[in-house]
Short mmCIF file of C-alpha atoms in Angstrom, two decimals:
data_model
loop_
_atom_site.label_atom_id
_atom_site.label_comp_id
_atom_site.label_asym_id
_atom_site.label_seq_id
_atom_site.Cartn_x
_atom_site.Cartn_y
_atom_site.Cartn_z
CA MET A 22 194.44 -138.41 -20.89
CA THR A 23 191.06 -140.00 -21.55
CA VAL A 24 191.50 -142.27 -18.56
CA CYS A 25 192.25 -139.28 -16.29
CA LEU A 26 189.12 -137.43 -17.44
CA PHE A 27 187.04 -140.53 -16.88
CA VAL A 28 188.44 -140.97 -13.36
CA GLU A 29 187.79 -137.27 -12.59
CA GLN A 30 184.16 -137.55 -13.75
CA GLU A 31 183.63 -140.62 -11.62
CA LEU A 32 185.11 -138.87 -8.57
CA ASN A 33 182.89 -135.80 -9.11
CA GLN A 34 179.83 -138.01 -9.44
CA ALA A 35 180.77 -139.86 -6.29
CA VAL A 36 181.29 -136.62 -4.34
CA TRP A 37 178.52 -134.37 -5.69
CA GLY A 38 175.89 -136.98 -6.48
CA PRO A 39 174.83 -137.71 -2.86
CA LYS A 40 175.01 -134.01 -1.92
CA LEU A 41 172.89 -132.97 -4.87
CA HIS A 42 170.41 -135.70 -4.07
CA GLN A 43 170.30 -134.57 -0.44
CA VAL A 44 169.67 -130.93 -1.44
CA ILE A 45 166.85 -131.91 -3.79
CA SER A 46 165.37 -134.22 -1.17
CA ASP A 47 165.50 -131.51 1.53
CA ARG A 48 163.85 -128.93 -0.74
CA PHE A 49 161.13 -131.37 -1.70
CA SER A 50 160.51 -132.20 1.97
CA VAL A 51 160.19 -128.49 2.80
CA PHE A 52 157.78 -128.03 -0.11
CA VAL A 53 155.65 -130.98 0.98
CA GLU A 54 155.59 -129.71 4.57
CA MET A 55 154.58 -126.22 3.44
CA VAL A 56 151.76 -127.63 1.30
CA ASP A 57 150.55 -129.77 4.22
CA GLU A 58 150.43 -126.74 6.50
CA LEU A 59 148.63 -124.69 3.84
CA LYS A 60 146.20 -127.56 3.38
CA LYS A 61 145.39 -127.56 7.12
CA ARG A 62 144.85 -123.81 7.14
CA PHE A 63 142.63 -123.74 4.09
CA ALA A 64 140.71 -126.79 5.27
CA GLY A 65 139.81 -124.79 8.37
CA PHE A 66 138.93 -121.79 6.21
CA ALA A 67 136.69 -123.93 3.99
CA GLU A 68 134.93 -125.32 7.06
CA GLY A 69 134.39 -121.80 8.39
CA VAL A 70 132.99 -120.57 5.07
CA VAL A 71 130.54 -123.49 4.99
CA VAL A 72 129.38 -122.67 8.53
CA MET A 73 128.95 -118.99 7.66
CA VAL A 74 127.30 -119.30 4.24
CA CYS A 75 125.16 -122.44 4.36
CA PRO A 76 122.60 -121.02 6.86
CA VAL A 77 121.92 -118.22 4.36
CA LEU A 78 121.25 -120.72 1.58
CA VAL A 79 119.11 -122.86 3.90
CA ALA A 80 117.03 -119.84 4.96
CA ILE A 81 116.46 -118.92 1.33
CA ALA A 82 115.63 -122.51 0.35
CA LEU A 83 113.07 -122.80 3.18
CA ASP A 84 111.39 -119.50 2.20
CA LYS A 85 112.43 -117.81 5.43
CA VAL A 86 113.53 -114.74 3.48
CA ASP A 87 110.84 -112.60 1.89
CA VAL A 88 111.81 -111.26 -1.52
CA LYS A 89 109.65 -108.16 -0.96
CA VAL A 90 111.67 -107.12 2.08
CA TYR A 91 115.00 -107.08 0.27
CA GLY A 92 113.74 -106.38 -3.23
CA HIS A 93 114.22 -108.71 -6.17
CA HIS A 94 117.60 -107.33 -7.23
CA ALA A 95 119.10 -107.36 -3.73
CA PHE A 96 117.64 -110.80 -3.02
CA PHE A 97 119.16 -112.44 -6.09
CA ALA A 98 122.42 -110.55 -5.53
CA MET A 99 122.62 -111.98 -2.00
CA LEU A 100 121.82 -115.46 -3.29
CA GLY A 101 124.50 -115.23 -5.97
CA MET A 102 127.05 -113.80 -3.55
CA ALA A 103 126.41 -116.62 -1.07
CA ALA A 104 126.94 -119.24 -3.78
CA ILE A 105 130.10 -117.54 -5.08
CA THR A 106 131.52 -117.19 -1.57
CA LEU A 107 130.90 -120.85 -0.82
CA ILE A 108 132.56 -122.04 -4.03
CA ILE A 109 135.58 -119.73 -3.83
CA GLY A 110 136.04 -120.50 -0.12
CA ILE A 111 136.43 -124.22 -0.84
CA CYS A 112 138.67 -123.79 -3.91
CA PRO A 113 141.94 -122.95 -2.03
CA PHE A 114 141.75 -126.28 -0.22
CA LEU A 115 141.27 -128.08 -3.55
CA VAL A 116 144.22 -126.23 -5.08
CA CYS A 117 146.50 -127.56 -2.34
CA TRP A 118 145.68 -131.11 -3.45
CA PHE A 119 146.95 -130.41 -6.99
CA SER A 120 149.89 -128.22 -5.98
CA GLY A 121 153.18 -129.11 -7.56
CA ILE A 122 151.42 -130.87 -10.44
CA PHE A 123 149.65 -128.04 -12.26
CA VAL A 124 150.02 -124.90 -10.13
CA SER A 125 152.15 -123.29 -7.43
CA PRO A 126 150.04 -123.30 -4.27
CA VAL A 127 150.93 -120.05 -2.52
CA PRO A 128 150.12 -117.43 -5.22
CA VAL A 129 146.96 -119.21 -6.39
CA THR A 130 145.57 -119.80 -2.90
CA ALA A 131 146.37 -116.19 -1.98
CA ILE A 132 144.34 -114.94 -4.97
CA LEU A 133 141.42 -117.19 -4.06
CA ALA A 134 141.66 -116.15 -0.40
CA THR A 135 141.47 -112.49 -1.44
CA LEU A 136 138.40 -113.08 -3.60
CA SER A 137 136.73 -115.19 -0.91
CA SER A 138 137.38 -112.64 1.84
CA CYS A 139 136.00 -109.79 -0.29
CA SER A 140 132.87 -111.76 -1.18
CA LEU A 141 132.45 -112.78 2.47
CA LEU A 142 132.56 -109.13 3.53
CA ILE A 143 129.96 -108.24 0.90
CA LEU A 144 127.76 -111.10 2.09
CA THR A 145 128.13 -109.85 5.67
CA CYS A 146 126.80 -106.46 4.59
CA PHE A 147 123.89 -108.12 2.78
CA ILE A 148 122.97 -110.09 5.90
CA ALA A 149 123.30 -107.14 8.27
CA GLN A 150 121.30 -104.63 6.24
CA LEU A 151 118.07 -105.48 8.10
CA VAL A 152 119.50 -104.82 11.58
CA VAL A 153 122.29 -102.28 10.99
CA PRO A 154 121.71 -98.69 9.80
CA LYS A 155 122.73 -97.97 6.24
CA ASN A 156 125.35 -95.37 7.19
CA THR A 157 127.03 -97.73 9.65
CA LEU A 158 126.93 -100.52 7.08
CA ILE A 159 128.56 -98.41 4.37
CA ILE A 160 131.24 -96.90 6.60
CA TRP A 161 132.43 -100.14 8.18
CA GLY A 162 132.02 -102.10 4.95
CA VAL A 163 134.25 -99.63 3.09
CA VAL A 164 136.82 -99.62 5.92
CA PHE A 165 137.22 -103.40 6.07
CA GLY A 166 137.05 -103.77 2.29
CA PHE A 167 139.83 -101.19 1.97
CA LEU A 168 141.94 -103.04 4.56
CA VAL A 169 141.59 -106.34 2.68
CA LEU A 170 142.48 -104.77 -0.66
CA LEU A 171 145.39 -102.84 0.90
CA ARG A 172 146.79 -106.05 2.35
CA ALA A 173 146.36 -107.82 -1.00
CA VAL A 174 148.23 -105.06 -2.88
CA GLU A 175 151.02 -105.04 -0.31
CA TYR A 176 151.24 -108.83 -0.40
CA TYR A 177 151.73 -108.99 -4.17
CA ARG A 178 153.84 -105.83 -4.40
CA ARG A 179 156.42 -107.13 -1.94
CA GLY A 180 156.19 -110.73 -3.06
CA ASP A 181 155.46 -112.13 0.40
CA PHE A 182 155.31 -115.70 -0.93
CA ASN A 183 157.42 -116.81 1.98
CA GLN A 184 157.76 -120.31 3.37
CA TYR A 185 156.92 -119.67 7.00
CA GLU A 186 158.67 -121.88 9.51
CA GLN A 187 156.07 -121.15 12.18
CA ASN A 188 153.05 -122.59 10.41
CA LYS A 189 151.92 -124.35 13.58
CA ILE A 190 151.36 -121.01 15.32
CA LEU A 191 149.53 -119.61 12.30
CA ASN A 192 147.31 -122.68 11.97
CA GLU A 193 146.35 -122.68 15.66
CA SER A 194 145.47 -118.99 15.56
CA HIS A 195 143.62 -119.29 12.25
CA GLU A 196 141.56 -122.19 13.62
CA PHE A 197 140.61 -120.02 16.61
CA LEU A 198 139.61 -117.04 14.46
CA THR A 199 137.66 -119.18 12.00
CA GLY A 200 135.76 -121.02 14.72
CA VAL A 201 134.77 -117.90 16.65
CA THR A 202 133.89 -115.90 13.53
CA GLY A 203 131.75 -118.76 12.21
CA VAL A 204 129.66 -118.89 15.37
CA LEU A 205 129.31 -115.10 15.45
CA PHE A 206 128.04 -115.26 11.87
CA LEU A 207 125.28 -117.58 13.05
CA GLY A 208 124.31 -114.96 15.62
CA LEU A 209 124.27 -112.18 13.03
CA GLU A 210 122.14 -114.31 10.71
CA GLY A 211 119.76 -115.06 13.59
CA LEU A 212 119.42 -111.35 14.33
CA ALA A 213 118.76 -110.68 10.64
CA LEU A 214 115.97 -113.27 10.59
CA GLU A 215 114.57 -111.76 13.79
CA GLY A 216 114.53 -108.32 12.17
CA HIS A 217 113.12 -109.84 9.01
CA ASP A 218 110.19 -111.45 10.85
CA ASP A 219 109.47 -108.45 13.09
CA PRO A 220 108.57 -105.23 11.24
CA MET A 221 108.89 -103.31 14.54
CA PHE A 222 112.51 -104.42 15.02
CA GLN A 223 114.63 -101.35 15.72
CA LYS A 224 117.78 -101.02 13.63
CA GLY A 225 121.03 -99.83 15.04
CA GLY A 226 120.96 -101.52 18.43
CA PRO A 227 124.31 -102.04 20.15
CA VAL A 228 124.05 -105.84 19.85
CA ALA A 229 123.42 -105.73 16.09
CA ASN A 230 126.14 -103.15 15.44
CA ALA A 231 128.67 -105.02 17.58
CA SER A 232 127.82 -108.33 15.87
CA PHE A 233 128.38 -106.84 12.43
CA ILE A 234 131.66 -105.14 13.38
CA VAL A 235 133.09 -108.22 15.14
CA CYS A 236 132.14 -110.48 12.21
CA ALA A 237 133.76 -108.14 9.68
CA THR A 238 136.85 -107.86 11.89
CA GLY A 239 137.07 -111.64 12.10
CA VAL A 240 136.93 -111.96 8.29
CA PHE A 241 139.77 -109.45 7.89
CA MET A 242 141.96 -111.12 10.51
CA MET A 243 141.37 -114.53 8.93
CA TYR A 244 142.57 -113.09 5.63
CA LEU A 245 145.60 -111.49 7.29
CA GLU A 246 146.71 -114.86 8.62
CA MET A 247 146.18 -116.51 5.23
CA THR A 248 148.57 -113.92 3.73
CA PRO A 249 150.98 -113.33 6.64
CA PRO A 250 153.38 -110.37 6.19
CA ILE A 251 157.03 -111.21 5.66
CA ASP A 252 158.04 -108.79 8.44
CA PHE A 253 156.59 -111.27 10.94
CA SER A 254 158.40 -114.38 9.72
CA GLN A 255 160.46 -114.84 12.90
CA GLN A 256 159.06 -116.97 15.70
CA ARG A 257 158.64 -114.24 18.31
CA HIS A 258 157.17 -111.77 15.81
CA ILE A 259 154.57 -114.16 14.41
CA ALA A 260 153.73 -115.27 17.95
CA LEU A 261 153.09 -111.66 19.01
CA LEU A 262 151.03 -110.99 15.87
CA THR A 263 148.78 -114.03 16.31
CA LEU A 264 148.44 -113.42 20.05
CA THR A 265 147.33 -109.84 19.35
CA LEU A 266 144.78 -110.93 16.74
CA ASP A 267 143.35 -113.74 18.89
CA SER A 268 143.18 -111.53 21.98
CA PHE A 269 141.43 -108.80 19.98
CA MET A 270 138.89 -111.30 18.68
CA ALA A 271 138.32 -112.75 22.14
CA GLY A 272 137.90 -109.22 23.53
CA GLY A 273 135.36 -108.34 20.85
CA THR A 274 133.42 -111.51 21.60
CA PHE A 275 133.46 -110.69 25.32
CA ILE A 276 132.14 -107.17 24.65
CA LEU A 277 129.35 -108.65 22.53
CA LEU A 278 128.42 -111.05 25.33
CA MET A 279 128.38 -108.17 27.82
CA LEU A 280 126.08 -106.13 25.56
CA VAL A 281 123.64 -109.02 25.25
CA MET A 282 123.64 -109.66 29.00
CA PHE A 283 123.24 -105.96 29.84
CA LYS A 284 120.23 -105.79 27.54
CA LEU A 285 118.65 -108.84 29.18
CA MET A 286 119.78 -108.63 32.82
CA GLY A 287 120.98 -105.12 33.52
CA LEU A 288 123.66 -104.78 36.20
CA PHE A 289 123.63 -108.52 36.90
CA ALA A 290 125.67 -108.82 33.70
CA LEU A 291 128.67 -107.53 35.67
CA PHE A 292 129.03 -111.05 37.09
CA LEU A 293 130.42 -111.94 33.67
CA LEU A 294 133.57 -109.97 34.57
CA ALA A 295 134.49 -112.64 37.11
CA PRO A 296 135.86 -115.34 34.73
CA PRO A 297 138.46 -113.18 32.92
CA PHE A 298 139.42 -111.45 36.17
CA VAL A 299 140.06 -114.77 37.93
CA ILE A 300 142.04 -116.24 35.01
CA ILE A 301 144.22 -113.14 34.54
CA ALA A 302 144.85 -112.80 38.29
CA VAL A 303 145.89 -116.44 38.63
CA LEU A 304 148.13 -116.24 35.55
CA VAL A 305 149.88 -113.08 36.76
CA TYR A 306 150.43 -114.61 40.20
CA LEU A 307 151.87 -117.84 38.78
CA VAL A 308 154.15 -116.02 36.34
CA ALA A 309 155.43 -113.70 39.09
CA PHE A 310 156.49 -116.61 41.30
CA ASP A 311 157.61 -118.99 38.54
CA ASN A 312 161.13 -120.38 38.82
CA ALA A 313 160.89 -123.38 36.50
CA PRO A 314 162.94 -123.57 33.28
CA ALA A 315 161.36 -122.12 30.17
CA GLY A 316 159.28 -124.33 27.91
CA ASP A 317 156.82 -123.86 25.10
CA GLU A 318 155.38 -127.26 24.20
CA SER A 319 151.59 -127.31 24.25
CA THR A 320 148.52 -128.86 22.68
CA PRO A 321 145.72 -126.38 21.93
CA ALA A 322 142.38 -127.13 23.56
CA SER A 323 139.47 -128.02 21.31
CA LEU A 324 136.99 -125.29 20.46
CA GLU A 325 134.09 -127.66 19.86
CA LEU A 326 132.65 -127.46 23.38
CA THR A 327 132.84 -123.68 23.36
CA LYS A 328 131.24 -123.44 19.91
CA VAL A 329 128.33 -125.69 20.92
CA THR A 330 127.76 -123.62 24.06
CA PHE A 331 128.00 -120.41 22.04
CA THR A 332 125.41 -121.71 19.58
CA GLY A 333 123.01 -122.53 22.42
CA PHE A 334 123.57 -119.11 23.96
CA LEU A 335 122.79 -117.39 20.65
CA ALA A 336 119.70 -119.55 20.03
CA VAL A 337 118.18 -118.62 23.39
CA SER A 338 119.31 -114.99 23.54
CA ILE A 339 118.03 -114.10 20.07
CA THR A 340 114.56 -115.44 20.87
CA VAL A 341 114.28 -113.47 24.13
CA ILE A 342 116.19 -110.33 23.19
CA ARG A 343 112.92 -108.46 22.51
CA ASP A 344 111.58 -109.44 25.92
CA THR A 345 112.38 -106.68 28.40
CA SER A 346 111.81 -109.00 31.38
CA PRO A 347 112.94 -112.57 30.65
CA SER A 348 112.42 -115.22 33.31
CA LYS A 349 115.00 -115.77 36.03
CA LEU A 350 115.78 -119.24 34.72
CA THR A 351 116.46 -117.85 31.25
CA GLY A 352 118.67 -115.11 32.65
CA CYS A 353 120.65 -117.55 34.80
CA PHE A 354 121.08 -119.94 31.87
CA LEU A 355 122.40 -117.17 29.64
CA LEU A 356 124.73 -115.94 32.38
CA PHE A 357 126.31 -119.36 33.00
CA ALA A 358 126.44 -120.10 29.26
CA ALA A 359 128.24 -116.79 28.68
CA ALA A 360 130.63 -117.57 31.55
CA ALA A 361 131.33 -120.98 29.97
CA ILE A 362 132.12 -119.26 26.67
CA VAL A 363 134.53 -116.83 28.34
CA PHE A 364 136.23 -119.66 30.23
CA GLY A 365 136.38 -121.73 27.02
CA LEU A 366 138.01 -118.96 24.99
CA SER A 367 140.52 -118.39 27.81
CA TRP A 368 141.24 -122.11 27.94
CA ARG A 369 141.98 -122.17 24.21
CA LEU A 370 144.17 -119.05 24.25
CA LEU A 371 146.22 -120.25 27.22
CA SER A 372 146.87 -123.62 25.60
CA GLN A 373 148.05 -122.27 22.23
CA SER A 374 151.71 -121.95 21.28
CA HIS A 375 151.81 -118.21 20.64
CA ILE A 376 151.31 -117.11 24.25
CA ARG A 377 154.18 -119.32 25.41
CA LYS A 378 156.52 -118.19 22.64
CA SER A 379 155.65 -114.52 23.24
CA PHE A 380 156.75 -114.61 26.89
CA THR A 381 160.33 -115.79 26.58
CA GLY A 382 161.98 -117.01 29.76
CA VAL A 383 158.68 -118.13 31.30
CA SER A 384 158.02 -121.83 31.75
CA SER A 385 154.87 -123.53 30.54
CA ASP A 386 153.73 -124.36 34.10
CA PRO A 387 151.83 -121.07 34.75
CA PHE A 388 150.04 -121.35 31.42
CA ASP A 389 149.22 -125.03 32.00
CA SER A 390 147.82 -124.30 35.47
CA SER A 391 145.77 -121.34 34.24
CA ALA A 392 144.49 -123.39 31.29
CA SER A 393 143.47 -126.18 33.68
CA LEU A 394 141.56 -123.66 35.81
CA ALA A 395 139.84 -122.28 32.71
CA SER A 396 138.96 -125.83 31.63
CA LEU A 397 137.45 -126.54 35.05
CA GLY A 398 135.42 -123.32 34.90
CA THR A 399 134.19 -124.19 31.40
CA HIS A 400 132.92 -127.62 32.38
CA VAL A 401 131.36 -126.49 35.67
CA CYS A 402 129.47 -123.63 33.99
CA ILE A 403 128.28 -125.94 31.20
CA VAL A 404 126.96 -128.47 33.73
CA ILE A 405 125.06 -125.73 35.59
CA ALA A 406 123.74 -124.27 32.32
CA THR A 407 122.57 -127.74 31.25
CA PHE A 408 120.55 -128.20 34.45
CA LEU A 409 119.05 -124.73 34.00
CA LEU A 410 118.12 -125.59 30.41
CA LEU A 411 116.38 -128.75 31.63
CA ALA A 412 114.50 -126.67 34.21
CA MET A 413 113.43 -124.28 31.44
CA ALA A 414 112.13 -127.18 29.35
CA TRP A 415 110.36 -128.92 32.27
CA PRO A 416 107.14 -126.79 32.27
CA SER A 417 106.38 -127.84 28.68
CA ARG A 418 106.44 -131.57 29.51
CA GLY A 419 102.63 -131.80 29.86
CA LYS A 420 101.66 -129.78 26.83
CA PRO A 421 99.96 -131.86 24.14
CA CYS A 422 101.76 -132.24 20.85
CA GLN A 423 100.19 -130.49 17.91
CA ILE A 424 98.98 -132.99 15.34
CA VAL A 425 99.62 -131.96 11.79
CA LYS A 426 97.05 -133.33 9.39
CA PRO A 427 98.41 -134.75 6.16
CA CYS A 428 97.69 -132.90 2.96
CA THR A 429 94.86 -134.34 0.89
#
C-alpha cells in the first residue's frame, strides 16, 4: 500500500510539476512585460512633466517672475505646486523599478498619476492667470478637474486594474500626447512671461485662451491613457480610442497654429490649410484604390524634429505677436514652420499602429505612402524655414557686440 502511494505521488509530480512550472513562468512573464510597458509609459510621462514644469522653476530662479504681480501667497503657492508636480510626476516611473518587490505597480502608479495630473492642472491655471480672464480660468479649470476626478473615481470603483494586451498602441499614443502637450506648455509659459513683462498686454485673446484649453485638454487625455478604461481593452476599441484622442489633440494644435497665423498674417494664414488637405486627399485616394492584403505593422515616426520646429515657431511668434505688421521674412518663416509642424504631426499619426488597426481590411501601403509624403513635406518645409531664419539673422551680422563690464 505504501509503495502504491509513493508511486502515485511520483507520477503526479512528474505530470503536474512541469505544467505548474509553466503556468508560473507564463504568469511571471506577463507580469514582467506589463511592468516594462508601464515603465515606458511613465518614463514618457516623467519626461513630459520635466519639460512642462522646469521652465517655471527656471523663470522663478532667474527672477523673471515679479512677486508683486502675483502676490506673495500666489507666488509661493505656484512655486510649491511646481515642485510638488515635478516630484509626483517622476515617482510613478520610480515605482515601476521596485514593483513586485515592495508594491503592486498598477494601483500605486494610478494614484500617483491622479495626483500628478491634478497638480499639473492647478499649475496650468497658475501659469495662465496673467493671460486668461479669471472667469474662463475658473470655468475650464473646474471642468477639467472634474473630468480627472470623475475618471479616477470610476477607475477605482470598477477596479480597472487590467493587464492590457495592447500596450504598444497606448504607449505610442501617450508619447504623442505627452510630446505635443509639453511643447504647448512652453508656448503658454512664454505667453505668460510676455503678459508679465508687458503691463498693457490684453487678457483673453484667442491665442491665450486656445493655448490654455489645449494644454488642459492634453493633461486630461494623458491621464486617461495612464488609466485606460476596461471597456476599451480589445484591440479595435483601444485603437479607436487612442486615434480619437490623438486626432483631437492634433486638431487643437492646428487650430492654435491657425489663430497665431491669422493674428500675424491675416488671410495668408489660409495657406496653412494646404498640408492637411493634401495628406487627407492622398490617403483617401490610396485607400479607395487599395487592393493589397491587410497589414498593420509599423514603426512610429520620431516627434523630435517636429518638437524642435514647434519650439522655434513659438519662440519667434511670441516675440512678434504684439507687432501688428511683422516683416515679410518673419511671416514666411512662421508660415513654413507651421506647415512643417502640421506635416510632422500627420507623419507621426499615419505611422502609428492605431490608425492601421482601426481600419480593418485596409493594407498598410496607403498609410505608408501618405506617411512618406508627410515626411517629405516636413523636411522640405524645415529646409525652407531654416533658410528664411538665416535671412532674418543676416541683417544683424554687422552690429557690434555689447561689452559687459565686469563687476568691481
